[in-house]
mmCIF file of C-alpha atoms in Angstrom:
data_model
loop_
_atom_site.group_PDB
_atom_site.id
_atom_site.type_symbol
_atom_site.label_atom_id
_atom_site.label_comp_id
_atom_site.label_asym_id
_atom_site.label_seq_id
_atom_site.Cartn_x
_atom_site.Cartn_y
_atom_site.Cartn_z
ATOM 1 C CA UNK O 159 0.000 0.000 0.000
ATOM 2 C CA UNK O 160 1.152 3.371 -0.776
ATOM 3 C CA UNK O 161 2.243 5.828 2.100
ATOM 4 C CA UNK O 162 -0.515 7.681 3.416
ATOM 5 C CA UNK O 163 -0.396 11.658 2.371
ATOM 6 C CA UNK O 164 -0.393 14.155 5.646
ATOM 7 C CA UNK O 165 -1.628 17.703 5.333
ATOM 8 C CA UNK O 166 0.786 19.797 6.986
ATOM 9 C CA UNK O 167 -0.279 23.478 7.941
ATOM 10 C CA UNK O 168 2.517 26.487 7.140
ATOM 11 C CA UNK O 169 3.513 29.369 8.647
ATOM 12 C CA UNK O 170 3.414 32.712 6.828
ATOM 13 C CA UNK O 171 7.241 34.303 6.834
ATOM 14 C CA UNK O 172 8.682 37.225 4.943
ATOM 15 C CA UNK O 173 12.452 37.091 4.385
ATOM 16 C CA UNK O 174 14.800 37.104 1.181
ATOM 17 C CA UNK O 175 12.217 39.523 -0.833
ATOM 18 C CA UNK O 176 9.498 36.874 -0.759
ATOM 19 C CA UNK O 177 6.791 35.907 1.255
ATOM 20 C CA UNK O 178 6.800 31.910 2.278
ATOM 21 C CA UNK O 179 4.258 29.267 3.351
ATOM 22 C CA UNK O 180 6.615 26.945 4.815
ATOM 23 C CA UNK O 181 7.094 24.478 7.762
ATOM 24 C CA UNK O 182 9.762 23.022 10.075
ATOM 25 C CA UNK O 183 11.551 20.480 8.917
ATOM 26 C CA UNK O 184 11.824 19.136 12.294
ATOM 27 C CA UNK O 185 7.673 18.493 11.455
ATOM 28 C CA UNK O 186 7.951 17.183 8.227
ATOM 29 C CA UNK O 187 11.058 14.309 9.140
ATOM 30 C CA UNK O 188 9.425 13.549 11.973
ATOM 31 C CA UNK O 189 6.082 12.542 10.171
ATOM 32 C CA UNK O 190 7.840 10.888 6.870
ATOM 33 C CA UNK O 191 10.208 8.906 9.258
ATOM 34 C CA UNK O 192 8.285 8.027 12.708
ATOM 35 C CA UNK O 193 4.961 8.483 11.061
ATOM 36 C CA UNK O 194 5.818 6.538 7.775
ATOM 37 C CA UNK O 195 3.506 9.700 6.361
ATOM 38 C CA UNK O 196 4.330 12.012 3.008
ATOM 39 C CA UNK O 197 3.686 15.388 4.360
ATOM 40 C CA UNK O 198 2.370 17.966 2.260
ATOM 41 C CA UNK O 199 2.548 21.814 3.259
ATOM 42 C CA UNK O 200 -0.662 23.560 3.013
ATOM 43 C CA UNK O 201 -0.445 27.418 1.874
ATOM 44 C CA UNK O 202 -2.130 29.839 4.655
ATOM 45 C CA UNK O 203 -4.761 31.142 1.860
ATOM 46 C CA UNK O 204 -7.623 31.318 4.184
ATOM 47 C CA UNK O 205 -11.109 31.190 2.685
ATOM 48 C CA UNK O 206 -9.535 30.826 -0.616
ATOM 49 C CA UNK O 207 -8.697 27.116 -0.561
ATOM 50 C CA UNK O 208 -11.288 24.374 -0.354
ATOM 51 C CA UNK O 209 -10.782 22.285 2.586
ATOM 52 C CA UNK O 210 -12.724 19.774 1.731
ATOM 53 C CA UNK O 211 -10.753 19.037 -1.422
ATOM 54 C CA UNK O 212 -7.690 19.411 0.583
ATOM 55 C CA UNK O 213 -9.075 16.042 2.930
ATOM 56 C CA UNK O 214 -10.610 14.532 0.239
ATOM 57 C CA UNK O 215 -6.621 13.473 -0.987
ATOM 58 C CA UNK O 216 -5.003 13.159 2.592
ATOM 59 C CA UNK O 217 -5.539 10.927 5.327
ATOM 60 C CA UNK O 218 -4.326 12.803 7.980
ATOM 61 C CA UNK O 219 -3.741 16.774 9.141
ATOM 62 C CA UNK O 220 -0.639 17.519 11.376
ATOM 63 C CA UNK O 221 -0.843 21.284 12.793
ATOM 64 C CA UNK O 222 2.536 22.219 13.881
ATOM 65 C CA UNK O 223 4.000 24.130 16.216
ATOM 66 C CA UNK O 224 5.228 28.167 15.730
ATOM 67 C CA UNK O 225 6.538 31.419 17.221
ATOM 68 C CA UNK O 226 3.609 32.972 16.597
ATOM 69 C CA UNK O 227 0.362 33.078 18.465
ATOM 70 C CA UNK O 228 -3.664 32.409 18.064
ATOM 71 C CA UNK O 229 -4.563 36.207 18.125
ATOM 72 C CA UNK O 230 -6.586 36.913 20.951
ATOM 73 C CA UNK O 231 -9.371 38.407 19.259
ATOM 74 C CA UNK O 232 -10.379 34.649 18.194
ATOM 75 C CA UNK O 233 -11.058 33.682 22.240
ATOM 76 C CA UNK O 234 -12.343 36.816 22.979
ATOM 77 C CA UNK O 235 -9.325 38.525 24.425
ATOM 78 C CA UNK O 236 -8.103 42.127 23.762
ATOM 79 C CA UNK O 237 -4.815 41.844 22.315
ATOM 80 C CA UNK O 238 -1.852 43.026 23.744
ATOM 81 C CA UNK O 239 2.044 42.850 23.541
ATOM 82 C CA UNK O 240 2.311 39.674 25.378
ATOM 83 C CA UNK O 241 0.187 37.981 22.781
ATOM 84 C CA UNK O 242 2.669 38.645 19.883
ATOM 85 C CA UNK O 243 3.224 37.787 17.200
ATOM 86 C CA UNK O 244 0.778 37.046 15.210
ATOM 87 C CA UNK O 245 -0.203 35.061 12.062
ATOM 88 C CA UNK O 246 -3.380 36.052 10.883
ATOM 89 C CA UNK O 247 -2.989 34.433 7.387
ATOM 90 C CA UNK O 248 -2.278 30.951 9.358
ATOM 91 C CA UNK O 249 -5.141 31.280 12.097
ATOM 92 C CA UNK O 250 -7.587 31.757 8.563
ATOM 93 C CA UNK O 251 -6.439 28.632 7.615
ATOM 94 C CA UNK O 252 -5.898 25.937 10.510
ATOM 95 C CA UNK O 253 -8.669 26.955 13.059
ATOM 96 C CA UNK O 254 -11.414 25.931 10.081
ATOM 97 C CA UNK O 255 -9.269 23.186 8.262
ATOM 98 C CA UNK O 256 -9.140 22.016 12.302
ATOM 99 C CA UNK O 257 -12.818 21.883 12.402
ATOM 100 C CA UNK O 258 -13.460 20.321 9.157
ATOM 101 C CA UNK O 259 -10.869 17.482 10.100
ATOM 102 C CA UNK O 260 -13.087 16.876 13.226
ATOM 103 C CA UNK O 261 -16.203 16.416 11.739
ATOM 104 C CA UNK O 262 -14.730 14.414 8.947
ATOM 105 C CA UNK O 263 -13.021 11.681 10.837
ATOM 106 C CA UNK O 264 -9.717 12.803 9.346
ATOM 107 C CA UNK O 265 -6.491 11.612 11.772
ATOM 108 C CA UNK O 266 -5.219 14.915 13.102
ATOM 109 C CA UNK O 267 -2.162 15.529 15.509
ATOM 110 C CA UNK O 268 -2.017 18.796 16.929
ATOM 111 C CA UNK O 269 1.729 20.415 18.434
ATOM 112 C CA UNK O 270 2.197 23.154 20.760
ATOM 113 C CA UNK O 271 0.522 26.376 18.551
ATOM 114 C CA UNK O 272 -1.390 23.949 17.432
ATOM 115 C CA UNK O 273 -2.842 21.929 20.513
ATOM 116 C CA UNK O 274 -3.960 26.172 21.513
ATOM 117 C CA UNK O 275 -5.575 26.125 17.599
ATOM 118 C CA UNK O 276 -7.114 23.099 18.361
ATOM 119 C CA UNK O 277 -8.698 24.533 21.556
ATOM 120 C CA UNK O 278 -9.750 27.795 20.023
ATOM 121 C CA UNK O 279 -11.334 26.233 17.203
ATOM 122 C CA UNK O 280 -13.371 23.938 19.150
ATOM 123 C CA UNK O 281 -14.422 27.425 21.337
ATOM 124 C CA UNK O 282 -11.949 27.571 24.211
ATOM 125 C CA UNK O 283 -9.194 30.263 25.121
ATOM 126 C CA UNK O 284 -5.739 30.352 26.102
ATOM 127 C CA UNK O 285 -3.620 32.211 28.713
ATOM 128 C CA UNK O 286 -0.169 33.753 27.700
ATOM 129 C CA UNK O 287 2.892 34.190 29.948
ATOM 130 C CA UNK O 288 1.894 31.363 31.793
ATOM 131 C CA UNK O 289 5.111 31.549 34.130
ATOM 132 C CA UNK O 290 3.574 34.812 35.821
ATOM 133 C CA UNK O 291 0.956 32.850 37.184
ATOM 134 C CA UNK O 292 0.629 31.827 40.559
ATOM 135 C CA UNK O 293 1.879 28.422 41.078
ATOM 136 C CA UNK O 294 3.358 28.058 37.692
ATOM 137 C CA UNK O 295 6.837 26.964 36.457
ATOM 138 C CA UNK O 296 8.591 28.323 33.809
ATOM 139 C CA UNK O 297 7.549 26.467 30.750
ATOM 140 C CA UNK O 298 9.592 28.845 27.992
ATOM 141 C CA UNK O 299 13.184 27.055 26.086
ATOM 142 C CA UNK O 300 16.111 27.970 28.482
ATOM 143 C CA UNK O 301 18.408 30.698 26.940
ATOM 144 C CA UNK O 302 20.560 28.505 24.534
ATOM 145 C CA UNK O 303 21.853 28.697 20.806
ATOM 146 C CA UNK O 304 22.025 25.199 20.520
ATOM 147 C CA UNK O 305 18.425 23.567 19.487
ATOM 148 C CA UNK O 306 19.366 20.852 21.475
ATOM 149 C CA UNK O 307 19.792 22.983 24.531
ATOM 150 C CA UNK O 308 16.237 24.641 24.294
ATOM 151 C CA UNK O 309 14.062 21.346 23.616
ATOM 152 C CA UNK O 310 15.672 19.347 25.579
ATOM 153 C CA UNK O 311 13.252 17.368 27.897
ATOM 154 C CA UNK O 312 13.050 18.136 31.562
ATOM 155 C CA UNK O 313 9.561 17.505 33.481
ATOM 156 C CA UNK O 314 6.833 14.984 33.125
ATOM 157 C CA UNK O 315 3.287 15.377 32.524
ATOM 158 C CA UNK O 316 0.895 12.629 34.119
ATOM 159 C CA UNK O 317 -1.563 11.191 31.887
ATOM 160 C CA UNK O 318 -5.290 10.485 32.225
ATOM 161 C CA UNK O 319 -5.530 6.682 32.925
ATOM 162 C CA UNK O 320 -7.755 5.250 30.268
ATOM 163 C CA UNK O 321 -7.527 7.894 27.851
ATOM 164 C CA UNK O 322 -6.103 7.761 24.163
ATOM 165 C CA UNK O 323 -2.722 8.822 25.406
ATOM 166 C CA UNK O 324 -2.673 6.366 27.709
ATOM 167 C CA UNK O 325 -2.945 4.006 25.316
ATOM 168 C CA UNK O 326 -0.122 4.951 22.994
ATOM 169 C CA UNK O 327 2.090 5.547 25.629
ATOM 170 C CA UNK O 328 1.585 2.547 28.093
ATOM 171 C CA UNK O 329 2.472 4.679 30.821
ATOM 172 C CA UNK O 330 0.492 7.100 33.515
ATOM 173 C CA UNK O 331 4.085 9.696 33.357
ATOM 174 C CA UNK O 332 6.226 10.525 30.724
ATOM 175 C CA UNK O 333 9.149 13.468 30.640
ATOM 176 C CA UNK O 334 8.334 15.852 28.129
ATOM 177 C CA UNK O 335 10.325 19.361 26.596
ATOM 178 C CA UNK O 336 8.343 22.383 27.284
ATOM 179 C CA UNK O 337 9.138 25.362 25.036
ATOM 180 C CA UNK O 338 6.021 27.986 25.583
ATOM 181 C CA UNK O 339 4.524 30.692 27.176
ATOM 182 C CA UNK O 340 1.420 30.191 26.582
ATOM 183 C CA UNK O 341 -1.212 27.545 27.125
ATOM 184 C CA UNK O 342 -4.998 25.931 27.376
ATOM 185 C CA UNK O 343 -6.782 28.446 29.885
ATOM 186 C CA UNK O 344 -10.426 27.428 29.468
ATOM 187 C CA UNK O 345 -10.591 24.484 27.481
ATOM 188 C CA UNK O 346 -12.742 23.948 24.877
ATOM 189 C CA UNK O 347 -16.405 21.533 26.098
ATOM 190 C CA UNK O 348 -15.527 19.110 22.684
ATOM 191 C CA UNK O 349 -11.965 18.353 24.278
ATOM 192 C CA UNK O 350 -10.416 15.862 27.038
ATOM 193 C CA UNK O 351 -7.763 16.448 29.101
ATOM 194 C CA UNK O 352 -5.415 13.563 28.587
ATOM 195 C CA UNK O 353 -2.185 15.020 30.871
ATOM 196 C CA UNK O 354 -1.052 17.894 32.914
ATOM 197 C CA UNK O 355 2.241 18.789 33.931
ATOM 198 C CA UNK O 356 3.112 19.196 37.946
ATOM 199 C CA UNK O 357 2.023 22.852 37.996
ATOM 200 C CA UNK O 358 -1.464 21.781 36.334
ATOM 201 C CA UNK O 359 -0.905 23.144 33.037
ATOM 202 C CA UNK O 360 -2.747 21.412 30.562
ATOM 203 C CA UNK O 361 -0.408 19.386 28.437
ATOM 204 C CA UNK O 362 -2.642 16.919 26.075
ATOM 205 C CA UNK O 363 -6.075 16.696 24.969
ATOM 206 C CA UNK O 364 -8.267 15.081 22.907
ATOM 207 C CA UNK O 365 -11.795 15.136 21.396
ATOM 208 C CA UNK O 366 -14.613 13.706 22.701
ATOM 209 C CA UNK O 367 -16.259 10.818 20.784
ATOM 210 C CA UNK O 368 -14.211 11.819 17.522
ATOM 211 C CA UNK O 369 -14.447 9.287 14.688
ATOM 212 C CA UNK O 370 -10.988 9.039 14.516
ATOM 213 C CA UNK O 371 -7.569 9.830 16.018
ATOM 214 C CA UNK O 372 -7.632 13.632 17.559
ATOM 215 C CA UNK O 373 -4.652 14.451 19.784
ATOM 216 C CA UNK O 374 -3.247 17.270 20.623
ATOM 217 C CA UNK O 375 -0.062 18.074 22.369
ATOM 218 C CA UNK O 376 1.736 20.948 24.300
ATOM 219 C CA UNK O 377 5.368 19.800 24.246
ATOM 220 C CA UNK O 378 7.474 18.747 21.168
ATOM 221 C CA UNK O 379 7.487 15.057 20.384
ATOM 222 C CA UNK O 380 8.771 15.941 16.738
ATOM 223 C CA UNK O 381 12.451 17.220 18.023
ATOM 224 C CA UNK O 382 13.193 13.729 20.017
ATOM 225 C CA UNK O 383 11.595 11.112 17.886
ATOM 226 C CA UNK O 384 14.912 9.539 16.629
ATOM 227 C CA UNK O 385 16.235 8.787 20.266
ATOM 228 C CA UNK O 386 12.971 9.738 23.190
ATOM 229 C CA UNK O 387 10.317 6.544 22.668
ATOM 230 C CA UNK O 388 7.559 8.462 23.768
ATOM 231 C CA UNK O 389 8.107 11.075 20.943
ATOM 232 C CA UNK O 390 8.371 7.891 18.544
ATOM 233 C CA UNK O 391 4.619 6.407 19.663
ATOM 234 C CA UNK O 392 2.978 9.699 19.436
ATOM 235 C CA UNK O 393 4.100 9.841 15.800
ATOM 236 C CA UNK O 394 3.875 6.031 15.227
ATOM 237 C CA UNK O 395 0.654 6.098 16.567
ATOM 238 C CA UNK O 396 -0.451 9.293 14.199
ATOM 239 C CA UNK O 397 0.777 7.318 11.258
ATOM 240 C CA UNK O 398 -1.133 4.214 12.110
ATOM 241 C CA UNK O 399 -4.480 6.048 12.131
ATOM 242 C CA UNK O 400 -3.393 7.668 8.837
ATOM 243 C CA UNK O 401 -2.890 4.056 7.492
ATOM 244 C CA UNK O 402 -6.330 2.811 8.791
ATOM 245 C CA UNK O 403 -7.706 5.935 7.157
ATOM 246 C CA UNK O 404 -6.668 5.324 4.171
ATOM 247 C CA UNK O 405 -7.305 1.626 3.689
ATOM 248 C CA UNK O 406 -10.986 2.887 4.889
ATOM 249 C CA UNK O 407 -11.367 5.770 2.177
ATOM 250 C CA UNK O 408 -9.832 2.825 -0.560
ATOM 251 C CA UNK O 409 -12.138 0.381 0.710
ATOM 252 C CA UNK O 410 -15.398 2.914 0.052
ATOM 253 C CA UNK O 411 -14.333 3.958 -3.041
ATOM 254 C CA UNK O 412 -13.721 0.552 -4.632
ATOM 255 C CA UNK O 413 -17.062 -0.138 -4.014
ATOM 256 C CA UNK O 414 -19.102 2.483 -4.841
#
């Protein structure tokens, strides 16, 4: 059977003259090894692409992580400094292409900006600067140039016993990276919470009775999934639902 195709959502950057819908290739290795996906970058056009085209061809939507933010404005929060920046181009495009994936059964993985997509979409908000709140850690990268340095992974979230996560990981703790500032304040009535880290912060989620697999993570399983197992099974398991997807979507087709 052919490798499943992944629909991979893109950040809008300006640099060299040109304007670029592009990804981390961090993202994009971690789903065409650990996954066994093809991933396949979506341009941030907003209402001008057709989602539904867009998951008629994949079997699977991976929203990645980012620098920039949900804005505010989309939970009902007035926007300030500590919300920034911004990526108004992206938020057009993943918060509905989240939705559609939802009601469609579509596999979707959701990273760090885009566990807080996942929550806004669905109706909830988020908090930012997280470590100025009362009983909270510091969850931002520690000052480092090296990559390795700033995701490295240093606390453990526990997990919901029962719930999907559970599942994939075999385990009620894992040590995770934490490289944000912001994070699930209210979350959304649609989603689960599947782990939280020590201080409570809400690290995983998932959605309620979805028809297929709908996960969404705070930490970075994409940076470690060559050498950190639980990294590996998040992917392996995204991949996996991918493959069911598509032997499900073949299986209709051949005999209508």
């Amino acid at each position: 059977m052919r490798q499943p195709l992944v629909a991979i959502t893109s950040d809008v950057r300006a640099f060299e003259n040109y304007t670029w819908h592009a990804a981390p290739d961090q993202y994009l290795k971690a789903a065409y090894e650990a996954a066994g996906v093809i991933p396949l970058i979506v341009p941030s056009f907003g209402e001008g692409l057709d989602i539904d085209a867009i998951l008629d061809g994949v079997d699977g939507v991976l929203v990645t992580g980012s620098k920039s933010n949900v804005h505010p404005a989309l939970y009902g929060v007035e926007p300030t400094e500590a919300h920034e920046p911004y990526d108004p181009a992206r938020d057009a495009t993943s918060l509905p292409l989240i939705r559609r994936t939802i009601e469609r059964g579509v596999p979707l993985l959701a990273i760090c900006r885009g566990i807080q997509e996942l929550n806004v979409a669905l109706g909830g908000t988020l908090a930012t600067e997280i470590q100025e709140l009362d009983g909270r850690m510091d969850h931002r990268a520690p000052q480092s140039e090296q990559q390795a340095e700033r995701f490295a992974i240093r606390h453990p979230v526990r997990i919901k016993p029962g719930s999907c996560l559970a599942n994939v990981m075999q385990a009620d703790t894992v040590q995770v990276n934490s490289v944000h500032r912001q994070a699930i304040d209210k979350p959304a009535a649609q989603l689960d919470i599947e782990a939280v880290a020590e201080d409570g912060t809400i690290e995983a989620v998932s959605v309620k009775n979805a028809r297929g697999f709908a996960v969404g993570v705070q930490w970075h399983p994409e940076y470690w999934v060559k050498s950190d197992s639980p990294s590996r099974k998040i992917f392996a398991a995204f991949g996996d639902a991918a493959r069911a997807h598509k032997a499900t979507r073949e299986r209709l087709q051949a005999a209508e």
